[in-house]
Amino acid sequence: MSLVGAYVALSKPLAAAIPVLLLAWLRFGIGALAMLHWLPKPADEPALTPAIRRLLFLEALLGNFLFTLCMIGGVSLTSAVTAGVIMAGIPAAVALLSWWFLKEHISTRTWLAVALAVLGITLFALSKQELPAQAGQALEAKNTQNMVWLGHLLLVAAVLCEAAYSVIGKKLTGTLGPKRITALINLWGLALATPLGLYTAWQFDFAAVPAGMWLLLLFYALAACMWTVWLWMTGLKVVPAAQGGIFTVLLPVSAALVGVLVLGERLSAWQLAAFGLALASVLLATLPTRLARGVRR
């Protein structure tokens, strides 16, 4: 999740240099080349059933393809700090979906954590202190604010996609190995991104992209498609989905830190308060039971 937060933040300069649809296609393409040796079926692994194939497609559609578009689009219209705060709601979303689809038990303090996460996200959205990456252009103030709200909605959609990705991934790890899951869902992501990616590439001037951006793209693709997915699936194999979702707290923390330390963004008082509420929701959800009771008292 620390790697996810880092590439979420670093996708902002990438999205400014490369169109979002083309960026997603290049990401999946690089990942597919890097994981060719992970595609063959191991001898001890069962054949893919129609149900598993559907889950792989949904995992790729929600967790790879739509998450990538929503996340990159949201960050390009707001900031890495915004992404960090809104994505702090991922643990609560994972817990809710785990309760609904996997029938995992969700405690009262998890519901309280959900309320804190929603409050933090709402407070941040109401602060209205950010401008999109294209703010230097001659846009009217009203249109600019609408773009910021669109960025917020895209990031919330990315949260829901990431939560679904965790729940579906938990079911997949009961049948397939982490490496093969990683390679197969990336292949589906490449197939989904190829039509629009090719169309965008046809009109794009690749020579205008600085050399440093290509190196950043390589890191982004390997981190987003290969390293983080393999690590996540390996962990989900032995950890309940709701408990695994708790570790996504590292995503917003890492994204915000990279936004402030690397991209030169700032945290306002409102943003700090919202970020604190979002992280408090995670803290409440992860405290040991006895300590949590003492905090509530």
C-alpha atoms as a printed R data frame, in Angstrom:
    type eleno elety resid chain resno       x       y       z
1   ATOM     1    CA   MET     A     1   0.000   0.000   0.000
2   ATOM     2    CA   SER     A     2   2.966   2.322   0.516
3   ATOM     3    CA   LEU     A     3   3.947   1.696  -3.107
4   ATOM     4    CA   VAL     A     4   0.344   2.298  -4.224
5   ATOM     5    CA   GLY     A     5   0.283   5.646  -2.425
6   ATOM     6    CA   ALA     A     6   3.579   6.621  -4.037
7   ATOM     7    CA   TYR     A     7   2.447   5.854  -7.570
8   ATOM     8    CA   VAL     A     8  -0.955   7.487  -6.973
9   ATOM     9    CA   ALA     A     9   0.873  10.733  -6.158
10  ATOM    10    CA   LEU     A    10   3.454  10.361  -8.933
11  ATOM    11    CA   SER     A    11   0.722   9.741 -11.492
12  ATOM    12    CA   LYS     A    12  -0.074  13.466 -11.302
13  ATOM    13    CA   PRO     A    13   2.986  14.630 -13.341
14  ATOM    14    CA   LEU     A    14   2.522  11.625 -15.632
15  ATOM    15    CA   ALA     A    15  -1.110  12.592 -16.313
16  ATOM    16    CA   ALA     A    16   0.051  16.127 -17.118
17  ATOM    17    CA   ALA     A    17   2.476  14.799 -19.763
18  ATOM    18    CA   ILE     A    18   0.521  11.826 -21.172
19  ATOM    19    CA   PRO     A    19  -3.268  11.531 -21.759
20  ATOM    20    CA   VAL     A    20  -4.995   9.360 -19.159
21  ATOM    21    CA   LEU     A    21  -6.260   6.710 -21.616
22  ATOM    22    CA   LEU     A    22  -2.845   6.393 -23.249
23  ATOM    23    CA   LEU     A    23  -1.145   6.282 -19.854
24  ATOM    24    CA   ALA     A    24  -3.378   3.405 -18.736
25  ATOM    25    CA   TRP     A    25  -2.690   1.472 -21.954
26  ATOM    26    CA   LEU     A    26   1.084   1.944 -21.687
27  ATOM    27    CA   ARG     A    27   0.954   0.863 -18.045
28  ATOM    28    CA   PHE     A    28  -0.818  -2.409 -18.824
29  ATOM    29    CA   GLY     A    29   1.409  -3.041 -21.836
30  ATOM    30    CA   ILE     A    30   4.618  -2.701 -19.824
31  ATOM    31    CA   GLY     A    31   3.134  -4.890 -17.092
32  ATOM    32    CA   ALA     A    32   2.136  -7.583 -19.595
33  ATOM    33    CA   LEU     A    33   5.687  -7.785 -20.995
34  ATOM    34    CA   ALA     A    34   7.161  -7.973 -17.490
35  ATOM    35    CA   MET     A    35   4.835 -10.814 -16.430
36  ATOM    36    CA   LEU     A    36   4.848 -13.106 -19.462
37  ATOM    37    CA   HIS     A    37   6.592 -15.787 -17.392
38  ATOM    38    CA   TRP     A    38   3.791 -15.663 -14.784
39  ATOM    39    CA   LEU     A    39   1.006 -16.622 -17.226
40  ATOM    40    CA   PRO     A    40   1.493 -20.432 -17.647
41  ATOM    41    CA   LYS     A    41  -0.637 -22.592 -15.325
42  ATOM    42    CA   PRO     A    42   1.345 -24.319 -12.548
43  ATOM    43    CA   ALA     A    43   0.954 -28.088 -12.367
44  ATOM    44    CA   ASP     A    44  -0.721 -27.965  -8.934
45  ATOM    45    CA   GLU     A    45  -3.276 -25.314  -9.897
46  ATOM    46    CA   PRO     A    46  -6.818 -26.218 -11.082
47  ATOM    47    CA   ALA     A    47  -8.112 -25.231 -14.512
48  ATOM    48    CA   LEU     A    48 -10.020 -21.970 -14.802
49  ATOM    49    CA   THR     A    49 -13.774 -22.448 -14.327
50  ATOM    50    CA   PRO     A    50 -16.342 -20.045 -15.842
51  ATOM    51    CA   ALA     A    51 -16.952 -18.576 -12.358
52  ATOM    52    CA   ILE     A    52 -13.231 -17.909 -11.835
53  ATOM    53    CA   ARG     A    53 -12.972 -16.363 -15.314
54  ATOM    54    CA   ARG     A    54 -15.824 -13.988 -14.451
55  ATOM    55    CA   LEU     A    55 -14.125 -13.015 -11.197
56  ATOM    56    CA   LEU     A    56 -10.845 -12.391 -13.039
57  ATOM    57    CA   PHE     A    57 -12.649 -10.140 -15.510
58  ATOM    58    CA   LEU     A    58 -14.401  -8.205 -12.731
59  ATOM    59    CA   GLU     A    59 -11.112  -7.917 -10.837
60  ATOM    60    CA   ALA     A    60  -9.440  -6.454 -13.917
61  ATOM    61    CA   LEU     A    61 -12.380  -4.209 -14.841
62  ATOM    62    CA   LEU     A    62 -12.880  -2.722 -11.370
63  ATOM    63    CA   GLY     A    63  -9.482  -3.006  -9.727
64  ATOM    64    CA   ASN     A    64  -7.217  -2.384 -12.708
65  ATOM    65    CA   PHE     A    65  -9.001  -0.608 -15.554
66  ATOM    66    CA   LEU     A    66 -11.663   1.579 -13.871
67  ATOM    67    CA   PHE     A    67  -9.522   2.208 -10.775
68  ATOM    68    CA   THR     A    68  -6.668   3.430 -12.997
69  ATOM    69    CA   LEU     A    69  -8.903   5.777 -14.993
70  ATOM    70    CA   CYS     A    70 -10.722   7.132 -11.916
71  ATOM    71    CA   MET     A    71  -7.554   7.501  -9.866
72  ATOM    72    CA   ILE     A    72  -5.444   9.201 -12.562
73  ATOM    73    CA   GLY     A    73  -8.369  11.368 -13.668
74  ATOM    74    CA   GLY     A    74  -9.150  12.370 -10.083
75  ATOM    75    CA   VAL     A    75  -5.544  13.205  -9.228
76  ATOM    76    CA   SER     A    76  -5.105  15.235 -12.442
77  ATOM    77    CA   LEU     A    77  -8.141  17.371 -11.523
78  ATOM    78    CA   THR     A    78  -7.249  17.822  -7.846
79  ATOM    79    CA   SER     A    79  -3.981  16.881  -6.123
80  ATOM    80    CA   ALA     A    80  -2.061  14.018  -4.562
81  ATOM    81    CA   VAL     A    81  -3.061  15.286  -1.106
82  ATOM    82    CA   THR     A    82  -6.749  15.156  -2.071
83  ATOM    83    CA   ALA     A    83  -6.300  11.605  -3.312
84  ATOM    84    CA   GLY     A    84  -4.648  10.695  -0.021
85  ATOM    85    CA   VAL     A    85  -7.506  12.040   2.088
86  ATOM    86    CA   ILE     A    86 -10.357  10.601   0.012
87  ATOM    87    CA   MET     A    87  -8.661   7.232  -0.312
88  ATOM    88    CA   ALA     A    88  -8.401   7.063   3.462
89  ATOM    89    CA   GLY     A    89 -11.966   5.766   3.201
90  ATOM    90    CA   ILE     A    90 -10.783   2.550   1.506
91  ATOM    91    CA   PRO     A    91 -10.529   0.479   4.754
92  ATOM    92    CA   ALA     A    92 -14.130   1.303   5.636
93  ATOM    93    CA   ALA     A    93 -15.301   0.518   2.105
94  ATOM    94    CA   VAL     A    94 -13.450  -2.809   2.157
95  ATOM    95    CA   ALA     A    95 -15.029  -3.671   5.513
96  ATOM    96    CA   LEU     A    96 -18.514  -2.906   4.210
97  ATOM    97    CA   LEU     A    97 -18.090  -4.979   1.051
98  ATOM    98    CA   SER     A    98 -16.511  -7.826   3.043
99  ATOM    99    CA   TRP     A    99 -19.543  -7.830   5.330
100 ATOM   100    CA   TRP     A   100 -21.956  -7.732   2.397
101 ATOM   101    CA   PHE     A   101 -20.362 -10.218  -0.010
102 ATOM   102    CA   LEU     A   102 -18.022 -12.391   2.084
103 ATOM   103    CA   LYS     A   103 -20.255 -12.426   5.190
104 ATOM   104    CA   GLU     A   104 -17.317 -11.395   7.406
105 ATOM   105    CA   HIS     A   105 -18.286 -10.084  10.847
106 ATOM   106    CA   ILE     A   106 -18.005  -6.281  11.187
107 ATOM   107    CA   SER     A   107 -17.816  -4.845  14.701
108 ATOM   108    CA   THR     A   108 -19.520  -1.722  16.049
109 ATOM   109    CA   ARG     A   109 -16.273   0.227  16.082
110 ATOM   110    CA   THR     A   110 -15.836  -0.480  12.366
111 ATOM   111    CA   TRP     A   111 -19.196   1.200  11.734
112 ATOM   112    CA   LEU     A   112 -17.949   4.162  13.800
113 ATOM   113    CA   ALA     A   113 -14.811   4.177  11.673
114 ATOM   114    CA   VAL     A   114 -17.000   4.368   8.562
115 ATOM   115    CA   ALA     A   115 -18.763   7.437   9.974
116 ATOM   116    CA   LEU     A   116 -15.422   9.141  10.728
117 ATOM   117    CA   ALA     A   117 -14.106   8.380   7.235
118 ATOM   118    CA   VAL     A   118 -17.228   9.835   5.594
119 ATOM   119    CA   LEU     A   119 -17.014  12.920   7.820
120 ATOM   120    CA   GLY     A   120 -13.375  13.443   6.890
121 ATOM   121    CA   ILE     A   121 -14.081  13.120   3.177
122 ATOM   122    CA   THR     A   122 -17.060  15.494   3.402
123 ATOM   123    CA   LEU     A   123 -15.044  18.083   5.322
124 ATOM   124    CA   PHE     A   124 -12.301  17.939   2.738
125 ATOM   125    CA   ALA     A   125 -14.702  18.291  -0.183
126 ATOM   126    CA   LEU     A   126 -16.376  21.312   1.463
127 ATOM   127    CA   SER     A   127 -13.024  23.076   1.959
128 ATOM   128    CA   LYS     A   128 -12.920  23.939  -1.795
129 ATOM   129    CA   GLN     A   129  -9.330  25.060  -1.640
130 ATOM   130    CA   GLU     A   130  -7.857  23.224  -4.623
131 ATOM   131    CA   LEU     A   131  -7.586  23.979  -8.293
132 ATOM   132    CA   PRO     A   132  -7.124  21.375 -10.998
133 ATOM   133    CA   ALA     A   133  -3.845  20.824 -12.801
134 ATOM   134    CA   GLN     A   134  -5.056  22.912 -15.762
135 ATOM   135    CA   ALA     A   135  -5.848  25.943 -13.582
136 ATOM   136    CA   GLY     A   136  -3.238  28.034 -15.408
137 ATOM   137    CA   GLN     A   137  -5.508  28.085 -18.423
138 ATOM   138    CA   ALA     A   138  -8.149  30.745 -18.857
139 ATOM   139    CA   LEU     A   139 -11.066  28.933 -17.249
140 ATOM   140    CA   GLU     A   140 -14.018  30.542 -15.543
141 ATOM   141    CA   ALA     A   141 -14.159  30.124 -11.768
142 ATOM   142    CA   LYS     A   142 -17.412  28.189 -11.854
143 ATOM   143    CA   ASN     A   143 -16.155  25.712 -14.445
144 ATOM   144    CA   THR     A   144 -12.931  25.310 -12.495
145 ATOM   145    CA   GLN     A   145 -14.807  24.397  -9.312
146 ATOM   146    CA   ASN     A   146 -16.947  21.944 -11.231
147 ATOM   147    CA   MET     A   147 -13.787  20.204 -12.433
148 ATOM   148    CA   VAL     A   148 -12.564  19.941  -8.836
149 ATOM   149    CA   TRP     A   149 -15.844  18.307  -7.777
150 ATOM   150    CA   LEU     A   150 -15.553  15.935 -10.735
151 ATOM   151    CA   GLY     A   151 -12.085  15.042  -9.465
152 ATOM   152    CA   HIS     A   152 -13.537  14.321  -6.007
153 ATOM   153    CA   LEU     A   153 -16.221  12.057  -7.498
154 ATOM   154    CA   LEU     A   154 -13.644  10.179  -9.579
155 ATOM   155    CA   LEU     A   155 -11.529   9.575  -6.477
156 ATOM   156    CA   VAL     A   156 -14.551   8.288  -4.541
157 ATOM   157    CA   ALA     A   157 -15.255   5.942  -7.461
158 ATOM   158    CA   ALA     A   158 -11.621   4.800  -7.241
159 ATOM   159    CA   VAL     A   159 -12.189   4.006  -3.545
160 ATOM   160    CA   LEU     A   160 -15.161   1.782  -4.398
161 ATOM   161    CA   CYS     A   161 -13.195   0.068  -7.184
162 ATOM   162    CA   GLU     A   162 -10.275  -0.604  -4.824
163 ATOM   163    CA   ALA     A   163 -12.627  -2.040  -2.198
164 ATOM   164    CA   ALA     A   164 -14.220  -4.374  -4.739
165 ATOM   165    CA   TYR     A   165 -10.722  -5.338  -5.885
166 ATOM   166    CA   SER     A   166  -9.828  -6.446  -2.343
167 ATOM   167    CA   VAL     A   167 -12.990  -8.502  -1.855
168 ATOM   168    CA   ILE     A   168 -12.815 -10.232  -5.248
169 ATOM   169    CA   GLY     A   169  -9.093 -10.803  -4.780
170 ATOM   170    CA   LYS     A   170  -9.772 -12.636  -1.530
171 ATOM   171    CA   LYS     A   171 -12.058 -15.075  -3.361
172 ATOM   172    CA   LEU     A   172  -9.521 -15.577  -6.175
173 ATOM   173    CA   THR     A   173  -6.649 -16.399  -3.808
174 ATOM   174    CA   GLY     A   174  -8.577 -19.447  -2.644
175 ATOM   175    CA   THR     A   175  -8.090 -20.996  -6.100
176 ATOM   176    CA   LEU     A   176  -5.190 -19.332  -7.935
177 ATOM   177    CA   GLY     A   177  -1.666 -18.335  -6.973
178 ATOM   178    CA   PRO     A   178  -0.796 -14.639  -6.467
179 ATOM   179    CA   LYS     A   179   1.557 -14.414  -9.465
180 ATOM   180    CA   ARG     A   180  -0.933 -15.908 -11.922
181 ATOM   181    CA   ILE     A   181  -3.768 -13.715 -10.620
182 ATOM   182    CA   THR     A   182  -1.535 -10.682 -11.097
183 ATOM   183    CA   ALA     A   183  -0.621 -11.616 -14.667
184 ATOM   184    CA   LEU     A   184  -4.153 -12.604 -15.739
185 ATOM   185    CA   ILE     A   185  -5.947  -9.512 -14.455
186 ATOM   186    CA   ASN     A   186  -3.255  -7.304 -16.011
187 ATOM   187    CA   LEU     A   187  -3.851  -9.050 -19.354
188 ATOM   188    CA   TRP     A   188  -7.568  -8.290 -19.062
189 ATOM   189    CA   GLY     A   189  -6.702  -4.690 -18.205
190 ATOM   190    CA   LEU     A   190  -4.563  -4.454 -21.355
191 ATOM   191    CA   ALA     A   191  -7.409  -5.818 -23.475
192 ATOM   192    CA   LEU     A   192  -9.862  -3.295 -22.011
193 ATOM   193    CA   ALA     A   193  -7.481  -0.355 -22.440
194 ATOM   194    CA   THR     A   194  -6.195  -1.185 -25.945
195 ATOM   195    CA   PRO     A   195  -8.997   0.284 -28.163
196 ATOM   196    CA   LEU     A   196  -9.005   3.731 -26.540
197 ATOM   197    CA   GLY     A   197  -5.249   3.580 -25.955
198 ATOM   198    CA   LEU     A   198  -4.521   2.984 -29.641
199 ATOM   199    CA   TYR     A   199  -6.904   5.779 -30.640
200 ATOM   200    CA   THR     A   200  -5.184   8.218 -28.275
201 ATOM   201    CA   ALA     A   201  -1.696   7.090 -29.320
202 ATOM   202    CA   TRP     A   202  -2.494   7.777 -32.981
203 ATOM   203    CA   GLN     A   203  -2.898  11.502 -32.247
204 ATOM   204    CA   PHE     A   204  -0.206  11.868 -29.567
205 ATOM   205    CA   ASP     A   205   3.261  13.391 -30.012
206 ATOM   206    CA   PHE     A   206   5.503  10.950 -28.142
207 ATOM   207    CA   ALA     A   207   8.605  13.052 -28.853
208 ATOM   208    CA   ALA     A   208   7.199  15.839 -26.652
209 ATOM   209    CA   VAL     A   209   7.432  13.687 -23.516
210 ATOM   210    CA   PRO     A   210  10.659  14.357 -21.510
211 ATOM   211    CA   ALA     A   211  13.037  11.427 -21.003
212 ATOM   212    CA   GLY     A   212  12.538  11.548 -17.230
213 ATOM   213    CA   MET     A   213   8.823  10.897 -17.694
214 ATOM   214    CA   TRP     A   214   9.514   7.612 -19.465
215 ATOM   215    CA   LEU     A   215  11.577   6.430 -16.501
216 ATOM   216    CA   LEU     A   216   8.779   7.489 -14.163
217 ATOM   217    CA   LEU     A   217   6.299   5.619 -16.396
218 ATOM   218    CA   LEU     A   218   8.412   2.456 -16.132
219 ATOM   219    CA   PHE     A   219   8.397   2.657 -12.321
220 ATOM   220    CA   TYR     A   220   4.672   3.448 -12.290
221 ATOM   221    CA   ALA     A   221   3.804   0.511 -14.571
222 ATOM   222    CA   LEU     A   222   5.896  -2.053 -12.687
223 ATOM   223    CA   ALA     A   223   4.686  -0.816  -9.287
224 ATOM   224    CA   ALA     A   224   1.008  -0.573 -10.278
225 ATOM   225    CA   CYS     A   225   0.697  -3.720 -12.405
226 ATOM   226    CA   MET     A   226   3.218  -6.106 -10.917
227 ATOM   227    CA   TRP     A   227   4.806  -5.436  -7.517
228 ATOM   228    CA   THR     A   228   1.834  -4.086  -5.551
229 ATOM   229    CA   VAL     A   229  -0.704  -6.567  -6.969
230 ATOM   230    CA   TRP     A   230   1.535  -9.571  -6.286
231 ATOM   231    CA   LEU     A   231   2.268  -8.401  -2.723
232 ATOM   232    CA   TRP     A   232  -1.422  -7.693  -2.078
233 ATOM   233    CA   MET     A   233  -2.630 -11.038  -3.399
234 ATOM   234    CA   THR     A   234   0.064 -12.847  -1.410
235 ATOM   235    CA   GLY     A   235  -1.158 -11.147   1.776
236 ATOM   236    CA   LEU     A   236  -4.843 -11.750   1.045
237 ATOM   237    CA   LYS     A   237  -4.154 -15.461   0.762
238 ATOM   238    CA   VAL     A   238  -3.752 -15.655   4.559
239 ATOM   239    CA   VAL     A   239  -5.513 -12.492   5.843
240 ATOM   240    CA   PRO     A   240  -9.299 -11.771   5.891
241 ATOM   241    CA   ALA     A   241 -10.359  -9.118   3.381
242 ATOM   242    CA   ALA     A   242 -11.645  -6.711   6.046
243 ATOM   243    CA   GLN     A   243  -8.417  -7.008   8.028
244 ATOM   244    CA   GLY     A   244  -6.351  -6.612   4.888
245 ATOM   245    CA   GLY     A   245  -8.282  -3.460   4.050
246 ATOM   246    CA   ILE     A   246  -6.915  -1.882   7.222
247 ATOM   247    CA   PHE     A   247  -3.447  -1.804   5.685
248 ATOM   248    CA   THR     A   248  -4.695   0.511   2.951
249 ATOM   249    CA   VAL     A   249  -4.142   3.314   5.483
250 ATOM   250    CA   LEU     A   250  -0.590   3.347   4.105
251 ATOM   251    CA   LEU     A   251  -1.984   4.429   0.731
252 ATOM   252    CA   PRO     A   252  -3.291   7.877   1.745
253 ATOM   253    CA   VAL     A   253  -0.345   8.471   4.094
254 ATOM   254    CA   SER     A   254   2.165   7.668   1.360
255 ATOM   255    CA   ALA     A   255   0.251   9.656  -1.294
256 ATOM   256    CA   ALA     A   256   0.049  12.728   0.936
257 ATOM   257    CA   LEU     A   257   3.726  12.514   1.906
258 ATOM   258    CA   VAL     A   258   4.842  12.239  -1.719
259 ATOM   259    CA   GLY     A   259   2.524  15.116  -2.651
260 ATOM   260    CA   VAL     A   260   4.021  17.382   0.023
261 ATOM   261    CA   LEU     A   261   7.682  16.275  -0.068
262 ATOM   262    CA   VAL     A   262   8.144  15.598  -3.788
263 ATOM   263    CA   LEU     A   263   5.472  17.556  -5.658
264 ATOM   264    CA   GLY     A   264   5.604  20.652  -3.452
265 ATOM   265    CA   GLU     A   265   1.929  20.578  -2.434
266 ATOM   266    CA   ARG     A   266   0.702  22.040   0.848
267 ATOM   267    CA   LEU     A   267  -1.699  20.942   3.548
268 ATOM   268    CA   SER     A   268  -4.134  23.628   4.675
269 ATOM   269    CA   ALA     A   269  -5.737  23.672   8.132
270 ATOM   270    CA   TRP     A   270  -8.988  22.266   6.695
271 ATOM   271    CA   GLN     A   271  -7.130  19.530   4.863
272 ATOM   272    CA   LEU     A   272  -5.160  18.615   7.986
273 ATOM   273    CA   ALA     A   273  -8.388  18.345   9.982
274 ATOM   274    CA   ALA     A   274 -10.008  16.197   7.288
275 ATOM   275    CA   PHE     A   275  -6.913  14.034   7.020
276 ATOM   276    CA   GLY     A   276  -6.885  13.611  10.790
277 ATOM   277    CA   LEU     A   277 -10.504  12.439  10.811
278 ATOM   278    CA   ALA     A   278  -9.851   9.995   7.990
279 ATOM   279    CA   LEU     A   279  -6.830   8.516   9.752
280 ATOM   280    CA   ALA     A   280  -8.716   8.453  13.052
281 ATOM   281    CA   SER     A   281 -11.285   6.209  11.377
282 ATOM   282    CA   VAL     A   282  -8.527   3.771  10.514
283 ATOM   283    CA   LEU     A   283  -7.044   3.979  13.993
284 ATOM   284    CA   LEU     A   284 -10.423   3.172  15.527
285 ATOM   285    CA   ALA     A   285 -10.823   0.201  13.213
286 ATOM   286    CA   THR     A   286  -7.366  -1.215  13.969
287 ATOM   287    CA   LEU     A   287  -7.057  -0.745  17.730
288 ATOM   288    CA   PRO     A   288  -6.988  -3.986  19.738
289 ATOM   289    CA   THR     A   289 -10.427  -4.726  21.185
290 ATOM   290    CA   ARG     A   290  -9.685  -3.891  24.834
291 ATOM   291    CA   LEU     A   291  -7.913  -0.659  23.959
292 ATOM   292    CA   ALA     A   292 -10.764   0.338  21.644
293 ATOM   293    CA   ARG     A   293 -13.253  -0.115  24.478
294 ATOM   294    CA   GLY     A   294 -11.149   2.157  26.678
295 ATOM   295    CA   VAL     A   295 -11.031   4.806  23.944
296 ATOM   296    CA   ARG     A   296 -14.803   4.709  23.528
297 ATOM   297    CA   ARG     A   297 -15.302   5.051  27.305
